[in-house]
CSV table of C-alpha atoms in Angstrom, one decimal:
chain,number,residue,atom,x,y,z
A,1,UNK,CA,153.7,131.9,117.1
A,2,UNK,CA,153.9,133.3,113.4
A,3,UNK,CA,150.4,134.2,112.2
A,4,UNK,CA,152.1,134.1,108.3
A,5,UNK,CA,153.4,131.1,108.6
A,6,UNK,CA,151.7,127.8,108.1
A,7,UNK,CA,152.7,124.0,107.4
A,8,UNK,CA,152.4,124.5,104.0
A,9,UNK,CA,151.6,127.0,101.8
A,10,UNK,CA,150.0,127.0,98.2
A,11,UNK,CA,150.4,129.5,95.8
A,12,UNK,CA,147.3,129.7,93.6
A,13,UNK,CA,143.6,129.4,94.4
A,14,UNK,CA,142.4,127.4,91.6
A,15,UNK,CA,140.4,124.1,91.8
A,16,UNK,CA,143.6,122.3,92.1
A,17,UNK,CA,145.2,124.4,94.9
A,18,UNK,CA,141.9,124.2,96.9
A,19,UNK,CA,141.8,120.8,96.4
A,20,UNK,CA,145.5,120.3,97.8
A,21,UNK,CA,144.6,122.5,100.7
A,22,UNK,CA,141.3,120.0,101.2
A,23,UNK,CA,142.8,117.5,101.8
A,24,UNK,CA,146.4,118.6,103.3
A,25,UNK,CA,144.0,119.7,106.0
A,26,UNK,CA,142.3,116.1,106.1
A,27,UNK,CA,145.9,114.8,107.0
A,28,UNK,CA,146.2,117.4,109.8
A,29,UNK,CA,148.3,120.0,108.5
A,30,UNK,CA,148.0,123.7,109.1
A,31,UNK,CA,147.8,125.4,105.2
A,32,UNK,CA,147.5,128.8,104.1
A,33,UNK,CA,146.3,129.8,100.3
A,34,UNK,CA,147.7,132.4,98.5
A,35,UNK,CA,145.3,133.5,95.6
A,36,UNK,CA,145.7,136.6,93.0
A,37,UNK,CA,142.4,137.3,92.7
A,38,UNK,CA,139.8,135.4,94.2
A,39,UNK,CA,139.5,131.5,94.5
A,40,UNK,CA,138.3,129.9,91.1
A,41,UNK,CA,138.5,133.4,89.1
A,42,UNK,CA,140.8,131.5,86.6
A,43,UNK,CA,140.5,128.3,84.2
A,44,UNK,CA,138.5,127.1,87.0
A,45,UNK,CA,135.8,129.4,86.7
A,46,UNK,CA,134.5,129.1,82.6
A,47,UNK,CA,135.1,126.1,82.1
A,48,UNK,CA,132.4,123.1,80.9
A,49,UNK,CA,132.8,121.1,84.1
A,50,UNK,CA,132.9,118.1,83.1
A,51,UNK,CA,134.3,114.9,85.1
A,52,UNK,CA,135.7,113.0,82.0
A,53,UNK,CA,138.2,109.8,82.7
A,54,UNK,CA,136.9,109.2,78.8
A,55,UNK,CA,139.7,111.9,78.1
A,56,UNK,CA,142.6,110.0,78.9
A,57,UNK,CA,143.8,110.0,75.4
A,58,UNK,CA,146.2,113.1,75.0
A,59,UNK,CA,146.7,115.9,72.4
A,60,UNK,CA,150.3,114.5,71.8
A,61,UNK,CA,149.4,111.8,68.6
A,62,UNK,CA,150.2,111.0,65.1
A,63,UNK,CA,148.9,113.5,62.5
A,64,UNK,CA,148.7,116.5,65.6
A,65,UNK,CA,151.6,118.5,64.1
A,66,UNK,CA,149.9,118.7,60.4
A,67,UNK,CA,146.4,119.5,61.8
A,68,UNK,CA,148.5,122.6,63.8
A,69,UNK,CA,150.1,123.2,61.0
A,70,UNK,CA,147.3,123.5,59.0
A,71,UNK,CA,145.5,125.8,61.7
A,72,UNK,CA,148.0,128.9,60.7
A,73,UNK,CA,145.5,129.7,58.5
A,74,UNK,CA,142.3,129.8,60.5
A,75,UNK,CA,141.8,131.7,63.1
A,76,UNK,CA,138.7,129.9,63.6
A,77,UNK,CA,140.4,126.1,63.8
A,78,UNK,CA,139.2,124.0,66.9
A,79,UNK,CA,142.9,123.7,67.6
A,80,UNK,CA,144.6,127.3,66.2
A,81,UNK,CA,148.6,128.2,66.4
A,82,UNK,CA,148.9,132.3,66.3
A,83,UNK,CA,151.6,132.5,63.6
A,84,UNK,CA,153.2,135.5,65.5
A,85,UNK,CA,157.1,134.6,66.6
A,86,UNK,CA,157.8,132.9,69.7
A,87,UNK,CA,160.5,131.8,70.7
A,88,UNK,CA,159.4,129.9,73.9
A,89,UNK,CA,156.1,128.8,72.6
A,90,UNK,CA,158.3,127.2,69.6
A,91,UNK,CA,160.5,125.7,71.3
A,92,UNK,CA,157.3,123.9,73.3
A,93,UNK,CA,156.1,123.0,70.0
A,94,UNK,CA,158.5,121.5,69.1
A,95,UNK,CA,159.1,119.3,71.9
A,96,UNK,CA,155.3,118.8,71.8
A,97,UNK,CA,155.3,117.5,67.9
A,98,UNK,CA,158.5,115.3,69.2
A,99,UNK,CA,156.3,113.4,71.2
A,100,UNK,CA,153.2,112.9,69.0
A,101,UNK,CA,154.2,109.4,68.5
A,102,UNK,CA,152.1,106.1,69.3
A,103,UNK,CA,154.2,104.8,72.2
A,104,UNK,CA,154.2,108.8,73.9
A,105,UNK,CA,150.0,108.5,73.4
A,106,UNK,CA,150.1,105.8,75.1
A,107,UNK,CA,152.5,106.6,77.8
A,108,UNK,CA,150.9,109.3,78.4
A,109,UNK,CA,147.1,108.1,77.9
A,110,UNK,CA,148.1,105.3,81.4
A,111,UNK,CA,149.6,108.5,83.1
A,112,UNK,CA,146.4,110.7,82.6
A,113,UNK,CA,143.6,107.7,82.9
A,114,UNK,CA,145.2,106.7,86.2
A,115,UNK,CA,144.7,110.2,87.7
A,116,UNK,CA,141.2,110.7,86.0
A,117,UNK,CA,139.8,107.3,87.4
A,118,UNK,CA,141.1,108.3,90.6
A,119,UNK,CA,139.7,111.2,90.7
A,120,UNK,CA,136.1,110.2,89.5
A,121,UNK,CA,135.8,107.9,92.2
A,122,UNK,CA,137.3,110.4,94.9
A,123,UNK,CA,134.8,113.1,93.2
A,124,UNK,CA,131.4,111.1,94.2
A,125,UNK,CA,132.8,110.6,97.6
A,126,UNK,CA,134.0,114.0,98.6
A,127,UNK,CA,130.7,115.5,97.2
A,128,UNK,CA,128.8,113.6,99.4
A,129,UNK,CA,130.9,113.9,102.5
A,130,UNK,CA,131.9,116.9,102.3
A,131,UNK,CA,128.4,118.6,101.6
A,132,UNK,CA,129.8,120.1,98.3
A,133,UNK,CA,126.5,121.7,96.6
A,134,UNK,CA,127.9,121.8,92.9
A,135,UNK,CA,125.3,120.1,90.6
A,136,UNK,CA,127.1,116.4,90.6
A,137,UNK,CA,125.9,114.6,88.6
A,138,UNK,CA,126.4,111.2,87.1
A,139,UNK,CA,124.6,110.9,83.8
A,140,UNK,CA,127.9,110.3,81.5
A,141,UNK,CA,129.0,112.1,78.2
A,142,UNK,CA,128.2,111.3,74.4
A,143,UNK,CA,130.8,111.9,71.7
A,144,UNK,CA,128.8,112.7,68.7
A,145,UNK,CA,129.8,111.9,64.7
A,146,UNK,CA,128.4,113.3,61.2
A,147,UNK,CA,131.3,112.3,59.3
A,148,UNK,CA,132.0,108.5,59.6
A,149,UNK,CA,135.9,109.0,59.0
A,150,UNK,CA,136.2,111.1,62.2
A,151,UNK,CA,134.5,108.4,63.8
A,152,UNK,CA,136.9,105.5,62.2
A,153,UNK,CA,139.9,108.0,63.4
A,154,UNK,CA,138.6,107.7,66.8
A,155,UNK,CA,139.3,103.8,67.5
A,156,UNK,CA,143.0,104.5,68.9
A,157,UNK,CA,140.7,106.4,71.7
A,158,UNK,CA,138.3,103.6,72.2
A,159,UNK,CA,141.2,101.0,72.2
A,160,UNK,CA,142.8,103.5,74.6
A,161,UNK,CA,139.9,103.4,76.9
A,162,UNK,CA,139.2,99.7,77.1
A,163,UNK,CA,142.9,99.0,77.4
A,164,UNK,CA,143.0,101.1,80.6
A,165,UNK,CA,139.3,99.3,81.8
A,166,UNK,CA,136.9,102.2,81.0
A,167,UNK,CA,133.8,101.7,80.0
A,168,UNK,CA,132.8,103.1,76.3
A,169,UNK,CA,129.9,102.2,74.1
A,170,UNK,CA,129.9,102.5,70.2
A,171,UNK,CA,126.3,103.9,69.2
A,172,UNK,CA,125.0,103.5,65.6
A,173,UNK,CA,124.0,107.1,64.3
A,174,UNK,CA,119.3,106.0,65.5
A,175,UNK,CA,120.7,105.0,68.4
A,176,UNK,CA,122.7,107.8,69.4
A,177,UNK,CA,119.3,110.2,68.1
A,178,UNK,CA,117.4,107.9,70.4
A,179,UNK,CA,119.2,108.6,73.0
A,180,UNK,CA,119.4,112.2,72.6
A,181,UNK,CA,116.5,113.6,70.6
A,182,UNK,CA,118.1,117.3,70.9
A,183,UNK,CA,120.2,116.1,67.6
A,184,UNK,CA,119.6,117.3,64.4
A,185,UNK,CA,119.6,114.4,61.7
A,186,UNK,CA,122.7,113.6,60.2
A,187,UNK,CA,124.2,111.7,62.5
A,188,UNK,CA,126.3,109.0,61.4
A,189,UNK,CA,127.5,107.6,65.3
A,190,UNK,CA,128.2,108.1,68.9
A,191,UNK,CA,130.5,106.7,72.0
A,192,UNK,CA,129.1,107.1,75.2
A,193,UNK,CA,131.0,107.3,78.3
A,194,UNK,CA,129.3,105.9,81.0
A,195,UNK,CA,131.2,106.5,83.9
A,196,UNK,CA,131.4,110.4,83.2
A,197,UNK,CA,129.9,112.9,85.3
A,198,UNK,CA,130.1,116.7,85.3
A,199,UNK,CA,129.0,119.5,87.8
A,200,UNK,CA,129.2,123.3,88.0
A,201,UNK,CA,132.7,124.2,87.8
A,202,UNK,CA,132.4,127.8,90.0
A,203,UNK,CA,130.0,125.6,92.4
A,204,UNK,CA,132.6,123.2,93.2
A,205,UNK,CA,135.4,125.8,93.4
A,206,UNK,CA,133.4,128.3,96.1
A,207,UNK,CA,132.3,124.8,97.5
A,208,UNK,CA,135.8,123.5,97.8
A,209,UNK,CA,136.7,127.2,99.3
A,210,UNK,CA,133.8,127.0,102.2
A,211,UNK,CA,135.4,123.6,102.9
A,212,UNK,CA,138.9,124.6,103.6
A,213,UNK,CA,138.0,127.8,105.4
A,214,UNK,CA,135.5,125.6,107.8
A,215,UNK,CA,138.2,123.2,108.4
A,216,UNK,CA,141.0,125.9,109.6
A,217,UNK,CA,142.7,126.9,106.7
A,218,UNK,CA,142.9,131.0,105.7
A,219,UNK,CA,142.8,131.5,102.0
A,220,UNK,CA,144.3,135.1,101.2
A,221,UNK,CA,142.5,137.2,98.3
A,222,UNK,CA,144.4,139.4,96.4
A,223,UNK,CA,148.1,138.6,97.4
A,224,UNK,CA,150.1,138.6,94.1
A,225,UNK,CA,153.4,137.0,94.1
A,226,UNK,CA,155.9,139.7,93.7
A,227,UNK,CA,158.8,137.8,94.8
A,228,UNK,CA,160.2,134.7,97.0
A,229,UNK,CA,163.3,134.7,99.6
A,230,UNK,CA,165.3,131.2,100.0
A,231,UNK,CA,167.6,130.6,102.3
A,232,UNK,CA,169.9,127.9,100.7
A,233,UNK,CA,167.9,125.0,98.8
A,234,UNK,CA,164.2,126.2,100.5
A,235,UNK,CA,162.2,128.6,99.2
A,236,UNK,CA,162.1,131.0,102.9
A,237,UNK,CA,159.0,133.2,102.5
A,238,UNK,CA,156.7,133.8,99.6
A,239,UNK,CA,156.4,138.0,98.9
A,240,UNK,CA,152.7,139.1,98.3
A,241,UNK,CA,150.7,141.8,97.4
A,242,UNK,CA,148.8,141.1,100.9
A,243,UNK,CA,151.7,140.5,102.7
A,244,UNK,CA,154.7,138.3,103.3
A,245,UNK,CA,153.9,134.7,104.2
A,246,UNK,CA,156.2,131.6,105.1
A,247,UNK,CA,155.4,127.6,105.2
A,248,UNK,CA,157.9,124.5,105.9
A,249,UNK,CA,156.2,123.8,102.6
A,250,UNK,CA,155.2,125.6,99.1
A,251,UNK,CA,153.0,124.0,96.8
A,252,UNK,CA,153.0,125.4,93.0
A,253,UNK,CA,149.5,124.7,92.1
A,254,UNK,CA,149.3,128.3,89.7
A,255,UNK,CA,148.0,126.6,86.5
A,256,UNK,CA,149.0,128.8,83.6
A,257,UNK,CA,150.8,131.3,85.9
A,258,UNK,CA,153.4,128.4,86.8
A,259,UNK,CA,156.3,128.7,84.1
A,260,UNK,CA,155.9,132.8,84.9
A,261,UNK,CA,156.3,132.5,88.6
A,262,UNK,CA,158.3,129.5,88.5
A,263,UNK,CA,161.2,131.8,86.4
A,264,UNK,CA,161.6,133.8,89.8
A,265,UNK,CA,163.1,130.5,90.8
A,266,UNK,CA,165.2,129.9,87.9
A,267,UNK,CA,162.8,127.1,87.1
A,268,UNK,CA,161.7,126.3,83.1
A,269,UNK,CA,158.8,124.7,83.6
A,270,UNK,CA,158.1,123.0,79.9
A,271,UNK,CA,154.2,124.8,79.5
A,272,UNK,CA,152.2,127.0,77.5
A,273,UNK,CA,148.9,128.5,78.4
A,274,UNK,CA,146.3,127.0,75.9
A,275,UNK,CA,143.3,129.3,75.7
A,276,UNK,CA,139.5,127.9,75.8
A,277,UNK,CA,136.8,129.4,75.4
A,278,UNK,CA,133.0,128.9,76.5
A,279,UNK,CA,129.9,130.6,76.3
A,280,UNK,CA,127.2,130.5,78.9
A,281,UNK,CA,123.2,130.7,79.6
A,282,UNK,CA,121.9,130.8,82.9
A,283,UNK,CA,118.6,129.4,81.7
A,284,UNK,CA,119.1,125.7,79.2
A,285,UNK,CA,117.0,125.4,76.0
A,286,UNK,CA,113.6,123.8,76.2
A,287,UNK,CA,114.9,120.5,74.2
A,288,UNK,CA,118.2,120.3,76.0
A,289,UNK,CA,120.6,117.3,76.0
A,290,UNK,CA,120.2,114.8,79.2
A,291,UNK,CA,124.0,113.7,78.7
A,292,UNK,CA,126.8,116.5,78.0
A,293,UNK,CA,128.5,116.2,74.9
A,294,UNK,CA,131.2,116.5,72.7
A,295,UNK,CA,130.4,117.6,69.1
A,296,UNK,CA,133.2,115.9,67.8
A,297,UNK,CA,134.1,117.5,63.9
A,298,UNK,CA,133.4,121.3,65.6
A,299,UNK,CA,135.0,119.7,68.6
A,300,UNK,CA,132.5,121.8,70.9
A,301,UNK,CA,131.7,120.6,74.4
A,302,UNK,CA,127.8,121.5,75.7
A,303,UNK,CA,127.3,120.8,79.6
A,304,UNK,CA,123.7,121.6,80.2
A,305,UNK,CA,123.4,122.1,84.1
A,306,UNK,CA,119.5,122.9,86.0
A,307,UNK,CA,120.6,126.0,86.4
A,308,UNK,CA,122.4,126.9,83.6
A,309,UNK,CA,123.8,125.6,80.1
A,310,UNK,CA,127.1,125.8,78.5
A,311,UNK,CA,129.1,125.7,75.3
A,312,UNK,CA,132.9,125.1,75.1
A,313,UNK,CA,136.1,123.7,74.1
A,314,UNK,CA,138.7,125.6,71.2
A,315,UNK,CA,142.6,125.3,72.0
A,316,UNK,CA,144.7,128.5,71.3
A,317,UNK,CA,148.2,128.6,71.0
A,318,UNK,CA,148.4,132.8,71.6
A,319,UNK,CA,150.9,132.8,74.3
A,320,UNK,CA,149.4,135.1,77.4
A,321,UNK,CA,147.6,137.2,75.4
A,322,UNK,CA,144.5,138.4,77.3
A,323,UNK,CA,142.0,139.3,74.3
A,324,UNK,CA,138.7,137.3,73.9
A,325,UNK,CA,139.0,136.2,70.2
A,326,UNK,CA,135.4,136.5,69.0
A,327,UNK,CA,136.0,134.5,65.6
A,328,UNK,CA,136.4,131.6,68.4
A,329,UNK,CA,133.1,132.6,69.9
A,330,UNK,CA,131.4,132.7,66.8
A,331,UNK,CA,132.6,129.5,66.0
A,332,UNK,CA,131.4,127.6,68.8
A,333,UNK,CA,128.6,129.0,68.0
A,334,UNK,CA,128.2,127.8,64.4
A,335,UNK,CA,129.3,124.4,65.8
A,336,UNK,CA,126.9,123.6,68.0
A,337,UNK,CA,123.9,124.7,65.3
A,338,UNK,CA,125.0,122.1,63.0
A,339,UNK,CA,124.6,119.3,65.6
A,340,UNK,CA,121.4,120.7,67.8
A,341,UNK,CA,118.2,121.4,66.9
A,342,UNK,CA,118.3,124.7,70.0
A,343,UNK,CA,122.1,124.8,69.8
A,344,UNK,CA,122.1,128.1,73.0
A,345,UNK,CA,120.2,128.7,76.1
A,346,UNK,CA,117.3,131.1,77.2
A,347,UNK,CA,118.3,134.8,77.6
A,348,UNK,CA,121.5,136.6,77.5
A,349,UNK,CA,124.8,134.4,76.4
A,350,UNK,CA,128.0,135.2,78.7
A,351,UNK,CA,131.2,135.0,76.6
A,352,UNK,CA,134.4,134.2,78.4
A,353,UNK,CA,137.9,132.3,77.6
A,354,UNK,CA,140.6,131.1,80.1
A,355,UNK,CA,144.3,129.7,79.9
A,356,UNK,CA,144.8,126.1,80.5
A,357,UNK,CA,148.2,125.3,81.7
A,358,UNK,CA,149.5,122.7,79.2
A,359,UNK,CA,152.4,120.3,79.5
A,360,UNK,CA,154.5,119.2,76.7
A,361,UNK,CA,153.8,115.7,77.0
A,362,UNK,CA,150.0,116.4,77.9
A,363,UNK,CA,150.8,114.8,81.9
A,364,UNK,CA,150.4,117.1,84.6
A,365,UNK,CA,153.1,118.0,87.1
A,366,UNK,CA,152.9,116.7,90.2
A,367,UNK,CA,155.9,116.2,93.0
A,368,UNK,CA,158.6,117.5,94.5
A,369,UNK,CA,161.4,119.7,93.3
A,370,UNK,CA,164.6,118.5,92.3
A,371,UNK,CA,166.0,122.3,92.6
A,372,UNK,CA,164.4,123.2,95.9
A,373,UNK,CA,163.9,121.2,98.7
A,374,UNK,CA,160.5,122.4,100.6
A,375,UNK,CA,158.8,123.2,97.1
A,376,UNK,CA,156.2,120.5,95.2
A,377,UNK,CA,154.5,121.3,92.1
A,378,UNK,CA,150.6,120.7,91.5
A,379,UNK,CA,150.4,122.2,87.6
A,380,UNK,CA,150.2,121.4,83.6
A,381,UNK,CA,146.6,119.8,84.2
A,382,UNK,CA,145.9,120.9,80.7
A,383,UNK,CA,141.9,121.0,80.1
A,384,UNK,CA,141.3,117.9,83.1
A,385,UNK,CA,142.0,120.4,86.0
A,386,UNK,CA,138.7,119.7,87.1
A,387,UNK,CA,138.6,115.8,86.3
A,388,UNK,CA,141.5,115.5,88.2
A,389,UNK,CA,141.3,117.8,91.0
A,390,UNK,CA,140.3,115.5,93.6
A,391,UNK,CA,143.1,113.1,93.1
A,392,UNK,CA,145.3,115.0,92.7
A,393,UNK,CA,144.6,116.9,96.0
A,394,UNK,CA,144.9,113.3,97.4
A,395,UNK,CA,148.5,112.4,95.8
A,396,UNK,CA,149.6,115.7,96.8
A,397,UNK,CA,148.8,115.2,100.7
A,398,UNK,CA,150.3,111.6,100.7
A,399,UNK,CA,153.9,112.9,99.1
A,400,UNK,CA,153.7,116.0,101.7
A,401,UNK,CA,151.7,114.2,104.9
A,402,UNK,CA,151.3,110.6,104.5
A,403,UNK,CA,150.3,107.6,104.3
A,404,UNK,CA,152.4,106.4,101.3
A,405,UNK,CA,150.2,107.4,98.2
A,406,UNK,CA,147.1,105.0,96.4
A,407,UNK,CA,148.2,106.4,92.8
A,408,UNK,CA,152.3,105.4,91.5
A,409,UNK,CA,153.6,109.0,91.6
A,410,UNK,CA,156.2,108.2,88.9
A,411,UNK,CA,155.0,109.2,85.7
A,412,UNK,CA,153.9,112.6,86.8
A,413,UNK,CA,157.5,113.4,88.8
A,414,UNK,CA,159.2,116.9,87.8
A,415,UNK,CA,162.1,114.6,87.7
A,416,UNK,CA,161.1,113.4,84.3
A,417,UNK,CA,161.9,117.4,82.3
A,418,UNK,CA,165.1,117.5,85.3
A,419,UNK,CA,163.0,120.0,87.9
């Protein structure tokens, strides 16, 4: 037998790539990893963990193009566009303001809920059976207000969420202090989201990791795609750093790296690499939150874990440029002190950003290829890698190893951009 070859193989050790490999093994299929670095080093790693079906409601809505447009000139905006010419990222843009329209929110709001509730009620069970020590926990998120018009703005999202059967709870501005006594006064409102649930993002990856290993798979560490061999309409053997490997099946689950690696297949995958950023504590603040939130006017995320504590959030359109911004740092920074009364943890903070891989129409990729036979894609999970990890690992394993799959696969085909 071939030791490089496996039943399927999965380029990219992310959350969603281990996740795949989870549960690809569940079905009782052999499944080798190939990772660049080491598993979760990516978006995976820095981000604020959170387990959100309350973000169903995409990017891609009315009045997103002038709020861009209107980022040009701070480098400091929640959602900033780097003015610098580019061509691909332009021509994303564009696509992207084509869709900010009510009936695209909402097609793509069912798309992205479906997956998410999926996922939160696969989450609770795989922690639990699989032994995953990760922090789980289910105490919900808060959105927090101090301007009453970004609050009115917000009723397409709680229309969004009730529509699709999620729980969400307006909160008068006492209330919402009540609840969370961490808040500085000036709070005008709050919706909490129940049936969130977050955990420690690098936990769950190295958790996720132990899992796959146990269970037979081999993750390899530092094997770079250099190159792929097909023979025909398959894609042959995948060409590594660590070696040359070969599967009757490739899964694409690279995140940002997908539109890069997929142009060695003469693919155009329709993505951009949004960059977050996040700064973290290992020790929380003596009068941190019980919930995590979202500061919603700074639009900073804070995750405080028992073993650490966690600001985040910023989109930036920059292409793959690999500089930490620290205007972005600063400004999650400045965001967080207007809402909390101790807005950062005990001792030293730990700055780092990441690339999200984001789709035009803010709905993952998930299913087979249209251009080569043997090859599914697991990508453009935009900021919800995480929330979506587990069902998507599911999905994936149905399409590739049966039974037929719980979740329509439809709205998140390749088919839909001609892959």
């Amino acid at each position: 037998m071939d030791p490089s070859r496996s039943d399927v193989v999965i380029l990219g050790g992310g959350v969603i790539g281990l996740a795949c490999a989870l549960y690809l093994l569940k079905s009782g299929a052999s499944v080798r990893v190939l990772e660049q670095g080491l598993p979760g080093s990516g978006s995976s790693h820095g981000n604020c963990g959170t387990i959100t079906p309350s973000h169903a409601g995409p990017l891609t809505m009315p009045g997103m193009v002038g709020t861009a447009l209107r980022s040009l000139l701070r480098r400091d905006a929640p959602l900033y566009v780097n003015p610098r010419p580019d061509p691909e990222r332009a021509r994303w843009l564009l696509g992207f303001a084509r869709r900010c329209t009510w009936a695209d929110y909402r097609r793509a709001g069912e798309a992205r809920g479906a997956l998410l509730a999926r996922s939160r009620a696969l989450l609770g069970e795989l922690v639990a059976s699989e032994g995953l020590d990760c922090e789980f926990e289910t105490v919900g998120e808060l959105y927090v207000y101090r301007d009453r018009r970004t609050l009115d703005a917000d009723r397409a999202h709680v229309d969004l969420l009730r529509d699709l059967g999620m729980d969400v709870r307006p909160l008068h501005g006492d209330d919402a202090m009540a609840q969370e006594p961490c808040l500085r006064e000036g709070v005008v409102g709050g919706l909490l989201h129940p049936g969130d649930a977050r955990l420690r993002p690098h936990r769950y990856v190295a958790e996720l990791a132990r899992r796959v290993r146990e269970l037979g798979g081999a993750i390899e560490t530092g094997a770079r795609i250099d190159a792929f061999v097909n023979e025909g309409s398959r894609v042959s053997h995948v060409r590594t750093a660590g070696g040359v490997f070969s599967g009757d099946r490739v899964v694409m689950a690279l995140g940002a790296w997908s539109p890069l690696l997929g142009r060695l297949l003469d693919v155009r995958l329709p993505m951009q690499p949004g960059k977050g950023y996040s700064l973290t504590w290992d020790t929380p603040p003596v009068r941190a939150p019980h919930h995590s939130l979202v500061l919603r006017e700074a639009s900073v995320c804070v995750t405080p874990w028992a073993s650490g504590y966690r600001l985040g959030s910023t989109m930036e359109f920059s292409g793959f440029d690999e500089s930490l911004n620290p205007v972005r740092i600063e400004a999650l920074r400045r965001g967080a002190a207007a809402y909390l009364h101790e807005p950062e943890g005990q001792g030293e903070a730990v700055p780092w950003w990441g690339w999200r891989p984001m789709s035009v129409d803010e709905v993952p990729i998930i299913g087979p290829s249209g251009r080569w036979s043997n090859l599914t894609y697991a990508t453009a999970h935009g900021m919800l890698g995480i929330s979506m990890s587990a069902a998507t690992g599911e999905l994936v394993a149905s399409l590739l190893a049966g039974p037929a799959p719980t979740l329509d696969p439809t709205p998140y085909s390749p088919s839909r951009f001609g892959l």
